[in-house]
Amino acid sequence: MHITLVAGARPNFIKLAPIIWATNKAKENGFDINYTLIYTGKKDDPTVDADLYEQLEIKSPDVFLGVDCESINELTGKVMAAFDTYLDRFEVNKAHSHTVIVCDDLASTMAVAIVTKKRGLRLAHLVAGTRSFDIKMPKEINRLVIDGLSDLMFTAGINANSIATREGAELNKIYMVGNLLIDTLRHNHSRFKRPQCIEGLERYFVLTVNRKALISDTTYLRDMVAVIERETGGTPVIAPLRPLAAKAMSPLLSTDSSIHIVDSLSYLEFGYLTSHAFGIITDSGNVAEEATFLSIPCITLNNYTEHIETVTIGSNVLVGSDIALLSSSLSDIIAGKWKRSAIPDRWDGRTAERILQSLY
């Protein structure tokens, strides 16, 4: 059996890594299984850490499609053409022994999914059944298309299963396998590296901001910064931000701000930072999922989450752009009044094993 694993952005590698580990282990145990790792972007993509593959204990991608576009539609077309060319060169077994696995909801993910089905290959979707129910979001369209084409839908929870079945997916296509991020987190937890930015700190918050819509809203950012500075009561707030977010937020900080902007951290350093945090403020669904597993209070600066388990079961709350709710939520963390939380079903570090079992 041959598996083609396709990543379209840095977070995809973090989710694909456990499948690579499980595949290597299966091959060592005598199973006839191989994989090819493909990145749709460029080899020198600045958004992917130079040492990310080493930190995740995986090899560098076998193939770089080299696509880098600002326009989503242009990117979709170029990835389709590049992946189709790759399949022409690769001796593909037309039977179900060759499976293409795509991840999440990117335009590049959708592009690969379309080409895969046009070539008559089996398509598997990681983190299937997630919805925002906002059709104006490009990613929501991507999710609908990818799930509609997929032969295998690997979901992280029962809510995603319900969405898939409600939309007409056949039951034999849907597998509730759990959350791959948790596989990676558990595997690397003992390898996390304490970053210098928290030396001497006993308690701190973590702040991450990455969504372009949030970064471009100066009025909201100013209000958000003011509330965080006021409500955290002098507790340091460590904010590892990418250049665009750092540039937008830096001018808004007070002279004695508790918010400390630092450069982006490596995977192992960021893992240590969040796993030891007193509380987390983020616009990242991935960070909220990891916070749920770690039982760390998490405030998400979005109006929705694709993984409602982080809210209904986990340690996450959604505040969106509600500054008053952000304020009261921070106050609750400081006062030790955060809600009780639990770990969702099958977030146990064995997701990759279940996925491989489903492929045979």
Short mmCIF file of N, CA, C and O in Angstrom, two decimals, residues 171-255:
data_model
loop_
_atom_site.label_atom_id
_atom_site.label_comp_id
_atom_site.label_asym_id
_atom_site.label_seq_id
_atom_site.Cartn_x
_atom_site.Cartn_y
_atom_site.Cartn_z
N LEU A 171 -22.30 6.17 6.02
CA LEU A 171 -21.73 5.84 7.32
C LEU A 171 -20.41 5.08 7.20
O LEU A 171 -19.52 5.23 8.03
N ASN A 172 -20.29 4.26 6.14
CA ASN A 172 -19.07 3.47 6.00
C ASN A 172 -17.87 4.29 5.54
O ASN A 172 -16.76 3.77 5.42
N LYS A 173 -18.10 5.58 5.30
CA LYS A 173 -16.99 6.48 4.94
C LYS A 173 -16.43 7.21 6.16
O LYS A 173 -15.34 7.77 6.10
N ILE A 174 -17.18 7.24 7.25
CA ILE A 174 -16.87 8.10 8.38
C ILE A 174 -16.19 7.30 9.50
O ILE A 174 -16.70 6.27 9.94
N TYR A 175 -15.05 7.79 9.94
CA TYR A 175 -14.31 7.15 11.03
C TYR A 175 -13.95 8.20 12.08
O TYR A 175 -13.22 9.15 11.79
N MET A 176 -14.49 8.04 13.28
CA MET A 176 -14.13 8.95 14.37
C MET A 176 -12.83 8.43 14.99
O MET A 176 -12.83 7.53 15.83
N VAL A 177 -11.73 9.00 14.55
CA VAL A 177 -10.41 8.47 14.93
C VAL A 177 -9.77 9.25 16.07
O VAL A 177 -8.85 8.75 16.72
N GLY A 178 -10.23 10.48 16.33
CA GLY A 178 -9.62 11.30 17.36
C GLY A 178 -8.85 12.47 16.77
O GLY A 178 -9.03 12.81 15.60
N ASN A 179 -7.98 13.05 17.57
CA ASN A 179 -7.31 14.30 17.20
C ASN A 179 -5.81 14.07 17.03
O ASN A 179 -5.10 13.77 17.99
N LEU A 180 -5.32 14.24 15.81
CA LEU A 180 -3.90 14.03 15.53
C LEU A 180 -2.98 15.00 16.26
O LEU A 180 -1.83 14.67 16.58
N LEU A 181 -3.47 16.21 16.55
CA LEU A 181 -2.65 17.16 17.30
C LEU A 181 -2.26 16.59 18.66
O LEU A 181 -1.17 16.85 19.17
N ILE A 182 -3.17 15.81 19.23
CA ILE A 182 -2.90 15.24 20.55
C ILE A 182 -1.87 14.12 20.44
O ILE A 182 -1.03 13.96 21.34
N ASP A 183 -1.89 13.36 19.35
CA ASP A 183 -0.83 12.38 19.12
C ASP A 183 0.53 13.06 19.14
O ASP A 183 1.48 12.60 19.79
N THR A 184 0.64 14.17 18.41
CA THR A 184 1.91 14.90 18.32
C THR A 184 2.29 15.49 19.67
O THR A 184 3.46 15.43 20.08
N LEU A 185 1.33 16.04 20.37
CA LEU A 185 1.58 16.65 21.68
C LEU A 185 2.09 15.62 22.68
O LEU A 185 3.09 15.85 23.38
N ARG A 186 1.42 14.49 22.75
CA ARG A 186 1.83 13.45 23.69
C ARG A 186 3.22 12.90 23.34
O ARG A 186 4.05 12.67 24.22
N HIS A 187 3.46 12.71 22.05
CA HIS A 187 4.74 12.16 21.61
C HIS A 187 5.91 13.08 21.98
O HIS A 187 6.99 12.61 22.35
N ASN A 188 5.68 14.39 21.89
CA ASN A 188 6.78 15.34 22.06
C ASN A 188 6.82 16.02 23.43
O ASN A 188 7.74 16.81 23.68
N HIS A 189 5.87 15.71 24.29
CA HIS A 189 5.75 16.46 25.54
C HIS A 189 7.05 16.44 26.35
O HIS A 189 7.47 17.46 26.91
N SER A 190 7.71 15.31 26.40
CA SER A 190 8.94 15.20 27.18
C SER A 190 10.13 15.87 26.47
O SER A 190 11.19 16.06 27.08
N ARG A 191 9.95 16.23 25.21
CA ARG A 191 11.02 16.84 24.42
C ARG A 191 10.90 18.37 24.35
O ARG A 191 11.77 19.04 23.78
N PHE A 192 9.82 18.92 24.91
CA PHE A 192 9.64 20.37 24.84
C PHE A 192 10.82 21.10 25.49
O PHE A 192 11.41 20.63 26.47
N LYS A 193 11.13 22.27 24.92
CA LYS A 193 12.28 23.04 25.38
C LYS A 193 11.81 24.38 25.97
O LYS A 193 11.07 25.12 25.33
N ARG A 194 12.24 24.65 27.18
CA ARG A 194 11.86 25.90 27.84
C ARG A 194 12.48 27.09 27.10
O ARG A 194 13.70 27.18 26.98
N PRO A 195 11.65 28.00 26.59
CA PRO A 195 12.20 29.16 25.85
C PRO A 195 12.76 30.22 26.80
O PRO A 195 12.31 30.36 27.94
N GLN A 196 13.72 30.97 26.32
CA GLN A 196 14.36 31.99 27.14
C GLN A 196 13.38 33.08 27.59
O GLN A 196 13.57 33.69 28.64
N CYS A 197 12.33 33.31 26.80
CA CYS A 197 11.42 34.42 27.09
C CYS A 197 10.64 34.25 28.39
O CYS A 197 9.99 35.20 28.85
N ILE A 198 10.67 33.06 28.99
CA ILE A 198 9.96 32.88 30.27
C ILE A 198 10.91 32.58 31.42
O ILE A 198 10.48 32.16 32.49
N GLU A 199 12.20 32.80 31.20
CA GLU A 199 13.16 32.60 32.29
C GLU A 199 12.80 33.49 33.48
O GLU A 199 12.57 34.69 33.33
N GLY A 200 12.71 32.88 34.65
CA GLY A 200 12.42 33.62 35.87
C GLY A 200 10.94 33.84 36.12
O GLY A 200 10.56 34.40 37.17
N LEU A 201 10.07 33.40 35.20
CA LEU A 201 8.63 33.59 35.39
C LEU A 201 8.00 32.35 36.01
O LEU A 201 8.21 31.24 35.57
N GLU A 202 7.19 32.56 37.05
CA GLU A 202 6.46 31.46 37.66
C GLU A 202 5.05 31.35 37.09
O GLU A 202 4.46 30.28 37.09
N ARG A 203 4.52 32.47 36.63
CA ARG A 203 3.15 32.48 36.10
C ARG A 203 3.07 33.46 34.95
O ARG A 203 3.60 34.57 35.03
N TYR A 204 2.39 33.05 33.87
CA TYR A 204 2.28 33.92 32.70
C TYR A 204 1.10 33.47 31.84
O TYR A 204 0.66 32.32 31.90
N PHE A 205 0.59 34.39 31.05
CA PHE A 205 -0.40 34.10 30.01
C PHE A 205 0.34 33.97 28.68
O PHE A 205 1.45 34.47 28.51
N VAL A 206 -0.31 33.32 27.73
CA VAL A 206 0.19 33.27 26.36
C VAL A 206 -0.86 33.93 25.46
O VAL A 206 -2.06 33.67 25.60
N LEU A 207 -0.41 34.77 24.55
CA LEU A 207 -1.28 35.44 23.58
C LEU A 207 -0.79 35.14 22.17
O LEU A 207 0.38 35.37 21.86
N THR A 208 -1.68 34.62 21.32
CA THR A 208 -1.35 34.46 19.90
C THR A 208 -2.43 35.12 19.06
O THR A 208 -3.62 34.98 19.35
N VAL A 209 -2.01 35.84 18.05
CA VAL A 209 -2.92 36.49 17.11
C VAL A 209 -2.37 36.27 15.71
O VAL A 209 -1.23 36.62 15.43
N ASN A 210 -3.21 35.70 14.84
CA ASN A 210 -2.71 35.38 13.50
C ASN A 210 -3.70 35.69 12.38
O ASN A 210 -3.30 35.89 11.24
N ARG A 211 -5.01 35.74 12.70
CA ARG A 211 -6.00 35.96 11.65
C ARG A 211 -5.86 37.36 11.05
O ARG A 211 -5.81 38.34 11.78
N LYS A 212 -5.85 37.43 9.73
CA LYS A 212 -5.67 38.72 9.05
C LYS A 212 -6.80 39.69 9.38
O LYS A 212 -6.56 40.89 9.55
N ALA A 213 -8.03 39.19 9.48
CA ALA A 213 -9.16 40.07 9.77
C ALA A 213 -9.01 40.72 11.14
O ALA A 213 -9.34 41.90 11.33
N LEU A 214 -8.49 39.98 12.09
CA LEU A 214 -8.29 40.52 13.43
C LEU A 214 -7.13 41.51 13.45
O LEU A 214 -7.22 42.60 14.02
N ILE A 215 -6.05 41.14 12.80
CA ILE A 215 -4.85 41.99 12.78
C ILE A 215 -5.13 43.34 12.12
O ILE A 215 -4.59 44.37 12.52
N SER A 216 -5.98 43.34 11.11
CA SER A 216 -6.26 44.58 10.37
C SER A 216 -7.27 45.48 11.06
O SER A 216 -7.47 46.62 10.65
N ASP A 217 -7.91 45.01 12.12
CA ASP A 217 -8.91 45.80 12.85
C ASP A 217 -8.24 46.55 14.00
O ASP A 217 -8.23 46.08 15.15
N THR A 218 -7.72 47.72 13.71
CA THR A 218 -6.94 48.47 14.70
C THR A 218 -7.77 48.84 15.92
O THR A 218 -7.28 48.80 17.06
N THR A 219 -9.03 49.21 15.71
CA THR A 219 -9.89 49.59 16.83
C THR A 219 -10.07 48.43 17.80
O THR A 219 -9.93 48.59 19.02
N TYR A 220 -10.35 47.25 17.25
CA TYR A 220 -10.51 46.07 18.11
C TYR A 220 -9.20 45.72 18.81
O TYR A 220 -9.18 45.42 20.01
N LEU A 221 -8.10 45.75 18.06
CA LEU A 221 -6.80 45.43 18.65
C LEU A 221 -6.49 46.36 19.82
O LEU A 221 -6.00 45.92 20.87
N ARG A 222 -6.78 47.65 19.66
CA ARG A 222 -6.50 48.62 20.72
C ARG A 222 -7.33 48.30 21.96
O ARG A 222 -6.80 48.29 23.09
N ASP A 223 -8.60 47.99 21.77
CA ASP A 223 -9.47 47.65 22.90
C ASP A 223 -9.02 46.34 23.55
O ASP A 223 -9.02 46.21 24.78
N MET A 224 -8.63 45.37 22.72
CA MET A 224 -8.19 44.08 23.23
C MET A 224 -6.94 44.23 24.09
O MET A 224 -6.84 43.68 25.20
N VAL A 225 -5.98 44.98 23.58
CA VAL A 225 -4.73 45.21 24.32
C VAL A 225 -5.02 45.89 25.65
O VAL A 225 -4.48 45.50 26.70
N ALA A 226 -5.88 46.89 25.64
CA ALA A 226 -6.20 47.63 26.88
C ALA A 226 -6.82 46.71 27.92
O ALA A 226 -6.47 46.78 29.11
N VAL A 227 -7.72 45.85 27.48
CA VAL A 227 -8.39 44.93 28.42
C VAL A 227 -7.39 43.92 28.98
O VAL A 227 -7.38 43.63 30.18
N ILE A 228 -6.56 43.37 28.12
CA ILE A 228 -5.58 42.39 28.58
C ILE A 228 -4.61 43.03 29.58
O ILE A 228 -4.31 42.44 30.63
N GLU A 229 -4.15 44.24 29.28
CA GLU A 229 -3.24 44.92 30.20
C GLU A 229 -3.90 45.18 31.55
O GLU A 229 -3.27 45.04 32.60
N ARG A 230 -5.18 45.51 31.52
CA ARG A 230 -5.89 45.84 32.76
C ARG A 230 -6.24 44.60 33.58
O ARG A 230 -6.05 44.56 34.79
N GLU A 231 -6.76 43.58 32.91
CA GLU A 231 -7.33 42.44 33.63
C GLU A 231 -6.32 41.39 34.06
O GLU A 231 -6.61 40.58 34.94
N THR A 232 -5.14 41.36 33.44
CA THR A 232 -4.18 40.33 33.82
C THR A 232 -3.44 40.68 35.12
O THR A 232 -2.66 39.86 35.61
N GLY A 233 -3.71 41.85 35.67
CA GLY A 233 -3.21 42.18 37.00
C GLY A 233 -1.71 42.15 37.15
O GLY A 233 -1.19 41.78 38.20
N GLY A 234 -1.01 42.50 36.11
CA GLY A 234 0.45 42.51 36.18
C GLY A 234 1.09 41.18 35.84
O GLY A 234 2.33 41.10 35.74
N THR A 235 0.29 40.14 35.65
CA THR A 235 0.84 38.86 35.22
C THR A 235 1.38 39.00 33.80
O THR A 235 0.66 39.46 32.91
N PRO A 236 2.62 38.62 33.54
CA PRO A 236 3.19 38.78 32.18
C PRO A 236 2.38 38.02 31.14
O PRO A 236 1.88 36.91 31.40
N VAL A 237 2.25 38.63 29.97
CA VAL A 237 1.57 38.01 28.85
C VAL A 237 2.60 37.84 27.73
O VAL A 237 3.05 38.84 27.15
N ILE A 238 2.98 36.62 27.43
CA ILE A 238 3.99 36.35 26.41
C ILE A 238 3.28 36.16 25.07
O ILE A 238 2.41 35.32 24.94
N ALA A 239 3.68 36.98 24.09
CA ALA A 239 3.01 36.98 22.79
C ALA A 239 4.00 36.66 21.67
O ALA A 239 4.65 37.58 21.14
N PRO A 240 4.16 35.37 21.32
CA PRO A 240 5.02 35.03 20.18
C PRO A 240 4.26 35.30 18.88
O PRO A 240 3.34 34.56 18.52
N LEU A 241 4.61 36.37 18.21
CA LEU A 241 3.84 36.82 17.06
C LEU A 241 4.69 36.82 15.80
O LEU A 241 5.89 37.09 15.84
N ARG A 242 4.03 36.57 14.69
CA ARG A 242 4.69 36.70 13.39
C ARG A 242 4.80 38.19 13.05
O ARG A 242 4.10 39.02 13.63
N PRO A 243 5.69 38.55 12.12
CA PRO A 243 5.99 39.97 11.87
C PRO A 243 4.76 40.85 11.62
O PRO A 243 4.69 41.97 12.14
N LEU A 244 3.79 40.37 10.85
CA LEU A 244 2.63 41.20 10.53
C LEU A 244 1.83 41.54 11.78
O LEU A 244 1.43 42.70 11.98
N ALA A 245 1.61 40.55 12.64
CA ALA A 245 0.86 40.78 13.87
C ALA A 245 1.66 41.66 14.83
O ALA A 245 1.10 42.55 15.49
N ALA A 246 2.95 41.41 14.93
CA ALA A 246 3.80 42.20 15.83
C ALA A 246 3.81 43.67 15.41
O ALA A 246 3.74 44.57 16.26
N LYS A 247 3.87 43.91 14.12
CA LYS A 247 3.88 45.29 13.61
C LYS A 247 2.57 46.00 13.93
O LYS A 247 2.56 47.19 14.26
N ALA A 248 1.46 45.28 13.86
CA ALA A 248 0.15 45.88 14.12
C ALA A 248 -0.06 46.16 15.61
O ALA A 248 -0.68 47.17 15.99
N MET A 249 0.47 45.29 16.47
CA MET A 249 0.17 45.40 17.90
C MET A 249 1.17 46.26 18.66
O MET A 249 0.79 46.93 19.63
N SER A 250 2.41 46.28 18.25
CA SER A 250 3.45 46.99 19.01
C SER A 250 3.11 48.44 19.33
O SER A 250 3.29 48.90 20.47
N PRO A 251 2.61 49.23 18.36
CA PRO A 251 2.31 50.64 18.66
C PRO A 251 1.18 50.84 19.66
O PRO A 251 1.00 51.95 20.18
N LEU A 252 0.42 49.80 19.94
CA LEU A 252 -0.76 49.91 20.80
C LEU A 252 -0.44 49.62 22.26
O LEU A 252 -1.28 49.84 23.14
N LEU A 253 0.76 49.12 22.55
CA LEU A 253 1.11 48.76 23.92
C LEU A 253 1.45 49.99 24.75
O LEU A 253 2.08 50.93 24.26
N SER A 254 1.05 49.98 26.02
CA SER A 254 1.41 51.06 26.92
C SER A 254 2.89 50.94 27.30
O SER A 254 3.52 49.90 27.08
N THR A 255 3.44 51.98 27.88
CA THR A 255 4.88 51.99 28.20
C THR A 255 5.25 50.92 29.22
O THR A 255 6.38 50.41 29.21
#
